[in-house]
Tab-separated table of C-alpha atoms and ligand atoms in Angstrom:
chain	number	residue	atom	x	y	z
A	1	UNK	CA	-41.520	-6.042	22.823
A	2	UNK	CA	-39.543	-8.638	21.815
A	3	UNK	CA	-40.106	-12.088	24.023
A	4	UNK	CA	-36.322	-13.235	23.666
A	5	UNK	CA	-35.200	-9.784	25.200
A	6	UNK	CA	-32.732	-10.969	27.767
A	7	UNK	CA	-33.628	-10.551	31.624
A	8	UNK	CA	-32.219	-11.315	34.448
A	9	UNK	CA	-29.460	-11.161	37.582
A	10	UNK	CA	-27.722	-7.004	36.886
A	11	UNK	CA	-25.577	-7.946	39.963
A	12	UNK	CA	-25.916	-9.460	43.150
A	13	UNK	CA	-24.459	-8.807	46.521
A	14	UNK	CA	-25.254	-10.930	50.076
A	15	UNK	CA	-23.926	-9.854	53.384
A	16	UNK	CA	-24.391	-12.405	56.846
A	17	UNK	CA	-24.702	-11.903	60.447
A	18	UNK	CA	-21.818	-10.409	63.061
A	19	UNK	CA	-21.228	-13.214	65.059
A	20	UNK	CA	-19.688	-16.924	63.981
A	21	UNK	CA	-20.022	-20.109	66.449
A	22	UNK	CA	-17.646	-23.219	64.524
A	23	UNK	CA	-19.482	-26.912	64.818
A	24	UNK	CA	-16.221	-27.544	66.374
A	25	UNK	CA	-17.661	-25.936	69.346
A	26	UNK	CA	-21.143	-27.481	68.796
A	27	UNK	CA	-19.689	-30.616	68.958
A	28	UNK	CA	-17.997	-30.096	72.181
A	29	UNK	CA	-21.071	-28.611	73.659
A	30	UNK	CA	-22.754	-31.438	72.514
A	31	UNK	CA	-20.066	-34.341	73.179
A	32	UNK	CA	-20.345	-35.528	68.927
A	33	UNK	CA	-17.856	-36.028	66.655
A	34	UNK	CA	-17.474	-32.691	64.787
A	35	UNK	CA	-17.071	-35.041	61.755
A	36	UNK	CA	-20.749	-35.382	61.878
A	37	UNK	CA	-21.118	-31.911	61.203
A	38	UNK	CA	-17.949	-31.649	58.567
A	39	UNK	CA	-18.524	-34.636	56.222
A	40	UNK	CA	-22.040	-35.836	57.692
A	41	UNK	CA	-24.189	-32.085	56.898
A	42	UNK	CA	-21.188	-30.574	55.031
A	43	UNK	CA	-21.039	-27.825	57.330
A	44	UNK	CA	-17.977	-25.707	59.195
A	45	UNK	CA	-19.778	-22.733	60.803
A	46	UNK	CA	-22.687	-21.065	60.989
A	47	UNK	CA	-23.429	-17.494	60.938
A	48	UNK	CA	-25.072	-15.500	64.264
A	49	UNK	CA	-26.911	-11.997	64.025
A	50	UNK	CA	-26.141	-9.789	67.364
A	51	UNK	CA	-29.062	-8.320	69.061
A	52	UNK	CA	-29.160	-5.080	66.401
A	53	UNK	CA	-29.202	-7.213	63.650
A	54	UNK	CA	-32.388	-8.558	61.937
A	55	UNK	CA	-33.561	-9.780	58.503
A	56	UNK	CA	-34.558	-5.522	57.636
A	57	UNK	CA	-30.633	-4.457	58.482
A	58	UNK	CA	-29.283	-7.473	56.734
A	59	UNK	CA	-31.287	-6.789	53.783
A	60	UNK	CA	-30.788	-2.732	53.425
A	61	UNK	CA	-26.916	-3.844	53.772
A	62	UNK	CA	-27.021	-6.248	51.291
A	63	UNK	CA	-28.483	-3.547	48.678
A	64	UNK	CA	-26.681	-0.696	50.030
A	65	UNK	CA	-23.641	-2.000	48.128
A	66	UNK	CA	-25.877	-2.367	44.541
A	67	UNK	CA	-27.756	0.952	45.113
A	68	UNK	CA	-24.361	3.063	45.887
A	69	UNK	CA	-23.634	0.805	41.919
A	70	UNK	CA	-26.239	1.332	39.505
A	71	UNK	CA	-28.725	4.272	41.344
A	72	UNK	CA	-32.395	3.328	42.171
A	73	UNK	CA	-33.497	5.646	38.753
A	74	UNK	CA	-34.947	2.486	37.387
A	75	UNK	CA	-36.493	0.581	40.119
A	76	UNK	CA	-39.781	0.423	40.795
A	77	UNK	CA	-40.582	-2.549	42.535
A	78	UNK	CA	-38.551	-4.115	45.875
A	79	UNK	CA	-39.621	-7.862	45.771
A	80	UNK	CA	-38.388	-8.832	49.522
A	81	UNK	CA	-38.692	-12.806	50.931
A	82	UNK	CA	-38.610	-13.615	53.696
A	83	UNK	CA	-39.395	-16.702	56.026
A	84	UNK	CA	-38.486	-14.301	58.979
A	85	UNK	CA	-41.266	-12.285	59.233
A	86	UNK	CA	-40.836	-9.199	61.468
A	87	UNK	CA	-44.453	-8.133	61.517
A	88	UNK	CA	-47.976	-10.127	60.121
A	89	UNK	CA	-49.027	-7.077	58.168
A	90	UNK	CA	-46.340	-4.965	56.602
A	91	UNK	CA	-44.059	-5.282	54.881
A	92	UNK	CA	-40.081	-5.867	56.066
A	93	UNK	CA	-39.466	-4.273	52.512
A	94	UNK	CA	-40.751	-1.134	53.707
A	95	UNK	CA	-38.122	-0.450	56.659
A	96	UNK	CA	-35.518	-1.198	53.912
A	97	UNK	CA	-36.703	0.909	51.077
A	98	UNK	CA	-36.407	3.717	53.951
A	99	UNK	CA	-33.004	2.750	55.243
A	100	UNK	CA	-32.291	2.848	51.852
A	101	UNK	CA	-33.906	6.215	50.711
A	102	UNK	CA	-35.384	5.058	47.580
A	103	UNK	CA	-38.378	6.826	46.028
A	104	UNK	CA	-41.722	6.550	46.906
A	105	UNK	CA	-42.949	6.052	43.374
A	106	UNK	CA	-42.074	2.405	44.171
A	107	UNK	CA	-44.202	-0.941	44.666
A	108	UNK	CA	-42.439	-2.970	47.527
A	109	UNK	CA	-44.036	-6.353	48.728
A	110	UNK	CA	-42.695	-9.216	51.116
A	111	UNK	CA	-42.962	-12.633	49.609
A	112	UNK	CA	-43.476	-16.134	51.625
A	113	UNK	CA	-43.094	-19.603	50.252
A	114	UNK	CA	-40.031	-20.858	52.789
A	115	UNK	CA	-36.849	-20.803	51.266
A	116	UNK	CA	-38.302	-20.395	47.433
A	117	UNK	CA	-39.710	-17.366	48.393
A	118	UNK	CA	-36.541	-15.391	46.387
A	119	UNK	CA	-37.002	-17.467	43.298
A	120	UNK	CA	-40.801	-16.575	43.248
A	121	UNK	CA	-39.366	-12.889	43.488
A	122	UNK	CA	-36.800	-13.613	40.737
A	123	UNK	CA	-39.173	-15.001	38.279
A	124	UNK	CA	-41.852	-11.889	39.574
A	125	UNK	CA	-39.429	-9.651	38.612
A	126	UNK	CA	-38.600	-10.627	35.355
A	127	UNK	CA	-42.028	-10.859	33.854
A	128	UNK	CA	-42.561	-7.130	35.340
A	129	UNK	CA	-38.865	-6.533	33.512
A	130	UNK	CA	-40.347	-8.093	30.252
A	131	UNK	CA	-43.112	-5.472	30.572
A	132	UNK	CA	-41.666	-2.469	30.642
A	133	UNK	CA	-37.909	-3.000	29.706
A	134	UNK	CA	-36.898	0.299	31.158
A	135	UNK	CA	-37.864	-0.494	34.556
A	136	UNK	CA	-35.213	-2.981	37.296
A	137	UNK	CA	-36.362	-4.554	40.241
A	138	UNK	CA	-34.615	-4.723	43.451
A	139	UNK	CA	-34.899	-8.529	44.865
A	140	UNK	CA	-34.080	-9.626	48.451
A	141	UNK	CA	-33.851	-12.809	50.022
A	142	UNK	CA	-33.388	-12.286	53.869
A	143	UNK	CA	-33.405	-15.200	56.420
A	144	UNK	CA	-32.486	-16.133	59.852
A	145	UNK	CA	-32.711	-19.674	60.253
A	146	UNK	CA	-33.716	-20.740	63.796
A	147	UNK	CA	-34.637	-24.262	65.344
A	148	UNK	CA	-34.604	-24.956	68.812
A	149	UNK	CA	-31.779	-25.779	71.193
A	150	UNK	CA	-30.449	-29.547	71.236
A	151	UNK	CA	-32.745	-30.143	68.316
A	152	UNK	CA	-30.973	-32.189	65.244
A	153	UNK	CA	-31.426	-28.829	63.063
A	154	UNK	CA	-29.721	-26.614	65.194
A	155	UNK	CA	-26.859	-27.866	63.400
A	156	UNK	CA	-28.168	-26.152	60.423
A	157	UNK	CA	-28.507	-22.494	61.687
A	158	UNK	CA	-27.447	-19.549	59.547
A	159	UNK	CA	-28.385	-16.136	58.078
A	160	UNK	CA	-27.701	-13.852	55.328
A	161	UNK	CA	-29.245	-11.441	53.232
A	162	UNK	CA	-28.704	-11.607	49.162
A	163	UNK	CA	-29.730	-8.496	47.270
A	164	UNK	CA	-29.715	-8.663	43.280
A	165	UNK	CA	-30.957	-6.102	40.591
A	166	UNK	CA	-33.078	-7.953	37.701
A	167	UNK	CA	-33.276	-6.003	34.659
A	168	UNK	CA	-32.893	-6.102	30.671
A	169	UNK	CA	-29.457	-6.646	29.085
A	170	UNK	CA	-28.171	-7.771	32.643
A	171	UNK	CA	-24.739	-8.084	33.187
A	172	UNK	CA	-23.659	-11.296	35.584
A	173	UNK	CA	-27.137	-14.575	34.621
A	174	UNK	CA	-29.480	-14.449	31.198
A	175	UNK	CA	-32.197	-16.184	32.497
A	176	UNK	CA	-33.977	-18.922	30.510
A	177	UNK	CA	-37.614	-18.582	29.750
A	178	UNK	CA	-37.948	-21.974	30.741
A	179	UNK	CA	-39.161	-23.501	34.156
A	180	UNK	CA	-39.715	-26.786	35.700
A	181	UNK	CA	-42.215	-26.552	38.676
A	182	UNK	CA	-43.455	-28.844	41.763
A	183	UNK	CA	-46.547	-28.140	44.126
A	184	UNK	CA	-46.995	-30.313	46.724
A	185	UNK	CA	-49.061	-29.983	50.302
A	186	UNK	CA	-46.188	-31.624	52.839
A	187	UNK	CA	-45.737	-31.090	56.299
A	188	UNK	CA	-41.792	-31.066	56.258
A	189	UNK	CA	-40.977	-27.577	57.496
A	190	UNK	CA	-43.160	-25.156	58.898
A	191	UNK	CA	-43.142	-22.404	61.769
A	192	UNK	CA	-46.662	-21.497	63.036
A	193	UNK	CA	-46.976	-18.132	63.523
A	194	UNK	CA	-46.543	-18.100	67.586
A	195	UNK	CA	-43.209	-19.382	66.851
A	196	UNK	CA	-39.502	-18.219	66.645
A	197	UNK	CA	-38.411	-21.313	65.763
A	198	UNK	CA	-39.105	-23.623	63.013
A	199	UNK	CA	-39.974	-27.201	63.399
A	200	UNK	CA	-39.146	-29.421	61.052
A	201	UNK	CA	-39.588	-33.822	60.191
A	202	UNK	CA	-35.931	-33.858	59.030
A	203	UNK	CA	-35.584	-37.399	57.313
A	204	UNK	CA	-39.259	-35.834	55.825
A	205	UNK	CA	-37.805	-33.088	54.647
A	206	UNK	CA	-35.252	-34.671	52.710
A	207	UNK	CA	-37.281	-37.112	50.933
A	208	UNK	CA	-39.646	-33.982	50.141
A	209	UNK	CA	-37.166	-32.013	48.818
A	210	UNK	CA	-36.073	-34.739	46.814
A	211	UNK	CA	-39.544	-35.788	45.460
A	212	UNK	CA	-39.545	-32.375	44.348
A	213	UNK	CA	-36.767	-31.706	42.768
A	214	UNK	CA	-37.841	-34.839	40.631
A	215	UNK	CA	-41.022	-33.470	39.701
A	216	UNK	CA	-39.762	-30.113	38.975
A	217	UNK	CA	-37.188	-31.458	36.190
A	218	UNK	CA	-39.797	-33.682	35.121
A	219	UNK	CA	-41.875	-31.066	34.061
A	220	UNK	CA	-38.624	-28.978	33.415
A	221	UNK	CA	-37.996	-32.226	30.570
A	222	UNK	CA	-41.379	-31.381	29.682
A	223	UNK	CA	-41.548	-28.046	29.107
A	224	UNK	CA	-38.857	-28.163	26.641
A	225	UNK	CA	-35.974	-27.221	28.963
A	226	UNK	CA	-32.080	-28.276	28.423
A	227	UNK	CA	-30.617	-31.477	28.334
A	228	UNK	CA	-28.902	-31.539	31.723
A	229	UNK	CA	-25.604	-32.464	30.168
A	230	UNK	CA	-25.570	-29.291	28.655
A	231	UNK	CA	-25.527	-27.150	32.206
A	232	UNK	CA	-21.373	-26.442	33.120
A	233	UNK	CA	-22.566	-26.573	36.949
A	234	UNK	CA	-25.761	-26.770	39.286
A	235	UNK	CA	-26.789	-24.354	42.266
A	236	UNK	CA	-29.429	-26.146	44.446
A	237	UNK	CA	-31.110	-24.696	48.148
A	238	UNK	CA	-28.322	-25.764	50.579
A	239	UNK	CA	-29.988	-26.547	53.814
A	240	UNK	CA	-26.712	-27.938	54.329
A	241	UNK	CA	-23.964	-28.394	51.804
A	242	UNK	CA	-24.269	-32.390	51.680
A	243	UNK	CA	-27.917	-31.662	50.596
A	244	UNK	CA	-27.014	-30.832	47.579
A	245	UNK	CA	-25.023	-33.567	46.447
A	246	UNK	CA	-28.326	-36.061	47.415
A	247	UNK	CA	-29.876	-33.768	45.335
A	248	UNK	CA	-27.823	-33.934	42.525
A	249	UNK	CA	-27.421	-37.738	42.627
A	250	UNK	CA	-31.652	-37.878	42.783
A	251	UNK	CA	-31.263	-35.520	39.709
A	252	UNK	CA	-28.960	-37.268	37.499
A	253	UNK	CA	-30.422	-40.891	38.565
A	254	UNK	CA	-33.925	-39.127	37.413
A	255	UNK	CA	-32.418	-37.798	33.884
A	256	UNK	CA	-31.098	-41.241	33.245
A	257	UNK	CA	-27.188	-40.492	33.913
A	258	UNK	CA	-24.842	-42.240	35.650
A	259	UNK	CA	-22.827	-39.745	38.023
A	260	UNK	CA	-19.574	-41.525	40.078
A	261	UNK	CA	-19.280	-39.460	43.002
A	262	UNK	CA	-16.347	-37.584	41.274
A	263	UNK	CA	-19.015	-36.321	38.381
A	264	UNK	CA	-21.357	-34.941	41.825
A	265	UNK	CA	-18.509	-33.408	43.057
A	266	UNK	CA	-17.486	-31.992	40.060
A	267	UNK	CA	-21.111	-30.559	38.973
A	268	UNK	CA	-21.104	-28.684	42.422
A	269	UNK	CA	-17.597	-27.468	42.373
A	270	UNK	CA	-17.640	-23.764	43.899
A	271	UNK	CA	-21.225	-23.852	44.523
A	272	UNK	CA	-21.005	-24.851	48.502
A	273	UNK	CA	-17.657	-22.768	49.774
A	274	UNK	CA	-19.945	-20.001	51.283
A	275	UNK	CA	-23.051	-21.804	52.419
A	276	UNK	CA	-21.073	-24.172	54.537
A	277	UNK	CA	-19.200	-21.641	56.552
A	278	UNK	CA	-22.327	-19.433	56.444
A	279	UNK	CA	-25.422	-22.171	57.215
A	280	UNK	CA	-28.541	-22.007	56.137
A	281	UNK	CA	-29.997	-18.649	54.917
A	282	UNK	CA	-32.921	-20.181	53.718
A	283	UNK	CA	-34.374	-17.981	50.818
A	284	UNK	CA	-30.557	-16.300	50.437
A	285	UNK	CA	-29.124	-19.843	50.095
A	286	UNK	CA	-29.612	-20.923	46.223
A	287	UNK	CA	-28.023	-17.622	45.649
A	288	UNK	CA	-25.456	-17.657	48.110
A	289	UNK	CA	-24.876	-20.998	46.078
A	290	UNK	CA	-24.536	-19.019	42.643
A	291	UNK	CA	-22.377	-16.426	44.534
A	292	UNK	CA	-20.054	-19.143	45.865
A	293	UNK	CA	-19.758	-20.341	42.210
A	294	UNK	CA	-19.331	-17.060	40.323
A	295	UNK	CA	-17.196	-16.027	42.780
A	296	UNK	CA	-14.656	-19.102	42.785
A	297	UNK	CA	-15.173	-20.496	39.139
A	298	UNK	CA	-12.704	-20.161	36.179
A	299	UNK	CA	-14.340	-17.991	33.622
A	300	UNK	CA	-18.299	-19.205	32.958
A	301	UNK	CA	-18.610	-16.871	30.472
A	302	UNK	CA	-21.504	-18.178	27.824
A	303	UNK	CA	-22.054	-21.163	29.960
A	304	UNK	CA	-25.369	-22.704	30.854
A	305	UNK	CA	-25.845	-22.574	35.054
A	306	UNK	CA	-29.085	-24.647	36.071
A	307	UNK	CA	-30.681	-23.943	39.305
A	308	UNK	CA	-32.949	-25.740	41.828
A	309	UNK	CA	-34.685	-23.722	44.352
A	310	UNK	CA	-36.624	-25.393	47.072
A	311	UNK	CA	-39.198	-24.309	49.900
A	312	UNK	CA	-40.476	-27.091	52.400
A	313	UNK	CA	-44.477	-27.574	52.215
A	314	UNK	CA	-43.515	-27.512	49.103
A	315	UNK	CA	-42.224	-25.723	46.211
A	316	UNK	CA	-39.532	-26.494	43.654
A	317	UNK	CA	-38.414	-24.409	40.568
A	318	UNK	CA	-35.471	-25.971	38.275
A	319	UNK	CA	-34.687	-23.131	35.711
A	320	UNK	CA	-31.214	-22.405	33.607
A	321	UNK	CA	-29.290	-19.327	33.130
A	322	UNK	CA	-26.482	-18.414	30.946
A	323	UNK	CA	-23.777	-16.479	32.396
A	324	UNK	CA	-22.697	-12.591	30.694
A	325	UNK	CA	-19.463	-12.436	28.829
A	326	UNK	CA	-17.649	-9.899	30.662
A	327	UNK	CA	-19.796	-10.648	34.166
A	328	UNK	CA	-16.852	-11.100	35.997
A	329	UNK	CA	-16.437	-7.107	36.375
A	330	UNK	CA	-19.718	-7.019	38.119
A	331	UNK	CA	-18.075	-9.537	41.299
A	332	UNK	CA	-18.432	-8.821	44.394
A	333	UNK	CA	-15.716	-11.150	45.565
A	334	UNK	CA	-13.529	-9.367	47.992
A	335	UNK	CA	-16.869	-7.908	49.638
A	336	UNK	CA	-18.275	-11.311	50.083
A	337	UNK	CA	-15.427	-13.000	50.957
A	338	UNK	CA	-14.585	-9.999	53.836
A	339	UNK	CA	-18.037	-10.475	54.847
A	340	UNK	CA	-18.042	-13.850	55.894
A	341	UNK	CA	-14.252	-13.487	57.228
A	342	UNK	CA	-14.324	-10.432	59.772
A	343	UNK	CA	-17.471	-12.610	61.641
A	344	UNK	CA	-16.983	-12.427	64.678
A	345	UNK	CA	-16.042	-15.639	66.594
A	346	UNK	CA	-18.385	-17.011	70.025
A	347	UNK	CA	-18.463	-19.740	72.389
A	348	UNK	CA	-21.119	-21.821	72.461
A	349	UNK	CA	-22.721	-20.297	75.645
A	350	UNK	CA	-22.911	-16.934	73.986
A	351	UNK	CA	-24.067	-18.354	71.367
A	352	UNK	CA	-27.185	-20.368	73.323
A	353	UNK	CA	-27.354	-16.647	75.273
A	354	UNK	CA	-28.109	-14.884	71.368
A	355	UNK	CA	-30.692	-17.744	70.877
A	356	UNK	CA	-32.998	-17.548	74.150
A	357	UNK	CA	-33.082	-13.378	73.428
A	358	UNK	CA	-36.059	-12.478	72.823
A	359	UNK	CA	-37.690	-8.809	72.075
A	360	UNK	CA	-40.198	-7.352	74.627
A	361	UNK	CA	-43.831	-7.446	73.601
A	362	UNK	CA	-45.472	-5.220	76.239
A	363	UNK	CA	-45.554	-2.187	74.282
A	364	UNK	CA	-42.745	0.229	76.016
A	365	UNK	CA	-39.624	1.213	75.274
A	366	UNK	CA	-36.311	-0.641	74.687
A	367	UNK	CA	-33.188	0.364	73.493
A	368	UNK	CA	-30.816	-2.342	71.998
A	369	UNK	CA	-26.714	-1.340	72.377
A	370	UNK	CA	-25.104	-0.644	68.818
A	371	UNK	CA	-23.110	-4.016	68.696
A	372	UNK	CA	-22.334	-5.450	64.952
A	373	UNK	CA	-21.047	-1.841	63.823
A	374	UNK	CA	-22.592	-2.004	60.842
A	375	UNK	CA	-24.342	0.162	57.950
A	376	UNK	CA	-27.874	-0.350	59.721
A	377	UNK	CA	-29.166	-1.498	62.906
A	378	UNK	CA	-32.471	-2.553	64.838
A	379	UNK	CA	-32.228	0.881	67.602
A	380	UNK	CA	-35.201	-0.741	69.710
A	381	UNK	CA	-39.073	-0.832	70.058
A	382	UNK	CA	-41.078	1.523	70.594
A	383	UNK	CA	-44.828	1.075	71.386
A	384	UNK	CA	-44.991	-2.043	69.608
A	385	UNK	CA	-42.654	-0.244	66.824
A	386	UNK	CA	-39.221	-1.153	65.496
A	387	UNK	CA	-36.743	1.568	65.000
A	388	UNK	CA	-34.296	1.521	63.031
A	389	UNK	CA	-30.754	3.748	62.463
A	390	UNK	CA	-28.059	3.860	60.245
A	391	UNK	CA	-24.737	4.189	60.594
A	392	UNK	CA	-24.813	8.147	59.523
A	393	UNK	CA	-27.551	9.041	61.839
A	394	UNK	CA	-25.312	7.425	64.338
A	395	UNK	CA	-22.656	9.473	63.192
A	396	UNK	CA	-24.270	13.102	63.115
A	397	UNK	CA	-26.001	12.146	66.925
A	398	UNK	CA	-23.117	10.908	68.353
B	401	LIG	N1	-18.702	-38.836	60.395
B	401	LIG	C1	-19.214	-38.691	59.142
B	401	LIG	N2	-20.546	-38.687	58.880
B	401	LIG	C2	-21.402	-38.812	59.917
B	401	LIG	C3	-20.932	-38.961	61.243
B	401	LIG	C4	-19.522	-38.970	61.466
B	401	LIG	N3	-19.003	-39.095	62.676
B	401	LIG	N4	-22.006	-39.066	62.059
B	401	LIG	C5	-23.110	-38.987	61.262
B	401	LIG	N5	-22.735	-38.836	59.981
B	401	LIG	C6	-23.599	-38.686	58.814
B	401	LIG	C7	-24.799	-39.610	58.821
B	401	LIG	O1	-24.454	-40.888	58.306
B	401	LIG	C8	-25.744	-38.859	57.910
B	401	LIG	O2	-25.374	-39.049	56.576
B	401	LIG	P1	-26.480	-39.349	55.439
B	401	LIG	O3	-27.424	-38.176	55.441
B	401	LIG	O4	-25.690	-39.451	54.200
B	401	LIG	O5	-27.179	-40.601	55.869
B	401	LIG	C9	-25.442	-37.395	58.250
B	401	LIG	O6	-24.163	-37.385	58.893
B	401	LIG	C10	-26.433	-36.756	59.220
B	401	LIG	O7	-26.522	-37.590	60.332
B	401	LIG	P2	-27.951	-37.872	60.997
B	401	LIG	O8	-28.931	-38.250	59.926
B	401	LIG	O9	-27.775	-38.791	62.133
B	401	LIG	O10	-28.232	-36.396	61.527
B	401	LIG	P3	-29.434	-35.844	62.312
B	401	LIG	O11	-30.603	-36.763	62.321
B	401	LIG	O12	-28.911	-35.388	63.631
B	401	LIG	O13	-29.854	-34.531	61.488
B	401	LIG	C11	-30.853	-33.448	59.621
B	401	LIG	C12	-29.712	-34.348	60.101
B	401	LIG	C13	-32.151	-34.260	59.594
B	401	LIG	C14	-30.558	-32.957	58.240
B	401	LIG	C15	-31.011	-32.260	60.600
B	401	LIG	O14	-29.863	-31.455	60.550
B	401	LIG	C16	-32.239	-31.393	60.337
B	401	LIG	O15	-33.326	-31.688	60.781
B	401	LIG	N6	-32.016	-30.255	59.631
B	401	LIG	C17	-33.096	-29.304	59.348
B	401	LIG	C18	-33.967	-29.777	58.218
B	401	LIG	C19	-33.299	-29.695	56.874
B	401	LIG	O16	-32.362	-28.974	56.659
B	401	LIG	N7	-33.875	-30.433	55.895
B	401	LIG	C20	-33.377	-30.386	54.530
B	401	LIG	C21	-34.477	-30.512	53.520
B	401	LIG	S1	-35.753	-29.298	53.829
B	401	LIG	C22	-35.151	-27.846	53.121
B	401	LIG	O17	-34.242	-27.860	52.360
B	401	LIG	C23	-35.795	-26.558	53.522
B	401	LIG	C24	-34.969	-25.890	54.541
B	401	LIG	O18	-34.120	-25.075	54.218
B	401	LIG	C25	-35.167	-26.252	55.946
């Protein structure tokens, strides 16, 4: 097998929750300037599941879209991360590969490293790609990002689900053998496990993200990687959208370039349109990032994309890709674009109403109403159990 066979993103499709609260609304519930939210964090909206929604129906809807594409002949491994755990033991990947009705001659694991849990998957994937050649592998990155009420990261809610198919000769990102990585034991971000919302050392967090996306170019640099003048634009882990341009200023001041604020702007162009009205989506938000970009960018075609994932307590990963000739076939646009518009909007009472919901943990059963209409939803509990229908069971019950 040849080791410059090229591997990497087939196509890639994200979908976010029903409901939409606007900072506007934050910022009258909370009596700040909503330019805090706009120019401060970089942020518009954020994105709400309803009660049927979870990080399993997100996920089967955001591969729904790529199975219904390409067939699941060739895949034999679902790679899902996932910060949003639904259960300790199994498996979220599991409910989806059912929803989805793909084979059981299939290997599908749930990944956990915060939000660089999908890169780990990414990079999993390919190596099992270089392997066997004739095999794909279906990788999810599913999140709903959660901190508690009045805390200073409740500004940075969100959720989405990003599905992509990684296989040989793929048709949208090349990716480059080469990696720059960070390890480093940090208490920025963390959610024990008796907790449905994170906590987080935000001015921490920053500088750790930082500090790590300087030692993962560093060893990027030393690895043999690019020059980073050579990269036509830069996806980073959006947190919130003005994260990214600190992290591209750290990044350029680390290579040794001088960046105006016009050269930041420029480098990020496209890369932020979806995460800001869409929040944080944790492991989904790099590639919401390199959605946003393929999806609004003149043609790429040939061009170098570099990309900087990042998971608090901490891992960073700066890798390259080179975009397909002919990729732009494979968009999604219109889908992504219509999935972030028909959101639904709420106050922010409903919204604080959707936050303090909770599921019942004594073990009977509990039906939840059919609410965000869409291809899958979270039915109830049963003994401890979720349940889960689709749209078509719906349909042929009703
Ligand atoms: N007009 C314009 N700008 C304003 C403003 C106004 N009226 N009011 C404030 N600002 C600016 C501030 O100057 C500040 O800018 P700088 O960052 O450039 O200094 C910015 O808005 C934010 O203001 P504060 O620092 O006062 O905001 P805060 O303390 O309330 O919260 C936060 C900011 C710490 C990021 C908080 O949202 C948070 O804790 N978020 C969650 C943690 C997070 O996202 N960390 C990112 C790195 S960790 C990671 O990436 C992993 C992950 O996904 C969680």
């Amino acid at each position: 097998m040849s080791p410059t066979l090229p591997v990497g993103i087939h196509d890639l499709c994200f979908t976010t929750g029903y409901y939409v609260l606007d900072h506007n609304e934050m910022a009258r519930h909370y009596g700040v300037d909503p330019d805090k939210y706009r120019l401060g964090i970089g942020q518009d909206s954020m994105s709400v599941p309803a009660p049927d929604e979870d990080i399993v129906t997100m996920a089967a809807a955001a591969a729904q879209p790529v199975l219904a594409r390409h067939g699941a002949d060739t895949i034999r491994t679902v790679l899902l991360a996932t910060e949003t755990g639904v259960d300790q033991a199994k498996a979220a990947g599991l409910f989806v590969h059912a929803l989805l009705g793909l084979p059981s001659s299939t290997r599908v694991v749930e990944l956990k490293q915060a939000c660089y849990g999908a890169t780990a998957a990414l990079q999993l994937a390919a190596g099992l790609v270089y392997r066997d050649p004739t095999q794909s592998v279906l990788v999810i990155g599913t999140d709903i990002a959660r901190y508690d009420l009045g805390s200073p990261g409740e500004a940075t809610e969100g959720a989405a689900a990003v599905a992509m198919l990684v296989r040989a000769a793929p048709a949208v990102l090349r990716l480059d053998s080469t990696s720059g990585l960070y390890a480093n034991d940090v208490m920025d971000f963390w959610r024990p496990n008796y907790r449905a919302t994170a906590l987080v050392d935000g001015k921490t967090s920053i500088e750790a993200y930082l500090q790590a996306v300087q030692g993962a170019w560093k060893d990027y640099a030393e690895q043999g990687g690019r020059p980073l003048e050579e990269f036509e634009a830069f996806c980073y882990h959006q947190p919130f959208t003005k994260m990214a341009h600190k992290a591209h200023r750290h990044l350029a001041a680390c290579a040794g370039l001088g960046q105006s604020d016009a050269d930041i702007r420029a480098a990020l162009r496209h890369t932020t349109s979806y995460n800001r009205l869409i929040g944080n989506s944790y492991t989904a938000s790099l590639y919401l990032a390199l959605a946003s970009l393929l999806d609004h960018s003149e043609d790429l075609s040939g061009k170098p994309i570099a990309m900087l994932s990042y998971g608090s307590g901490s891992i960073a990963e700066f890798f390259g890709g080179t975009v397909v000739p002919g990729y732009r076939e494979q968009l999604r646009t219109a889908a992504h674009q219509e999935a972030v518009r028909r959101r639904v909007p709420i106050g922010y009472a409903e919204y604080r109403a959707l936050h303090e919901r909770a599921l019942v943990t004594d073990g009977g059963e509990h039906l939840i109403e059919a609410e965000s209409g869409g291809p899958f939803r979270l039915a109830g509990i049963r003994g401890h159990k979720r349940v889960y229908d689709t749209a078509d069971r719906r349909t042929a019950t009703a």
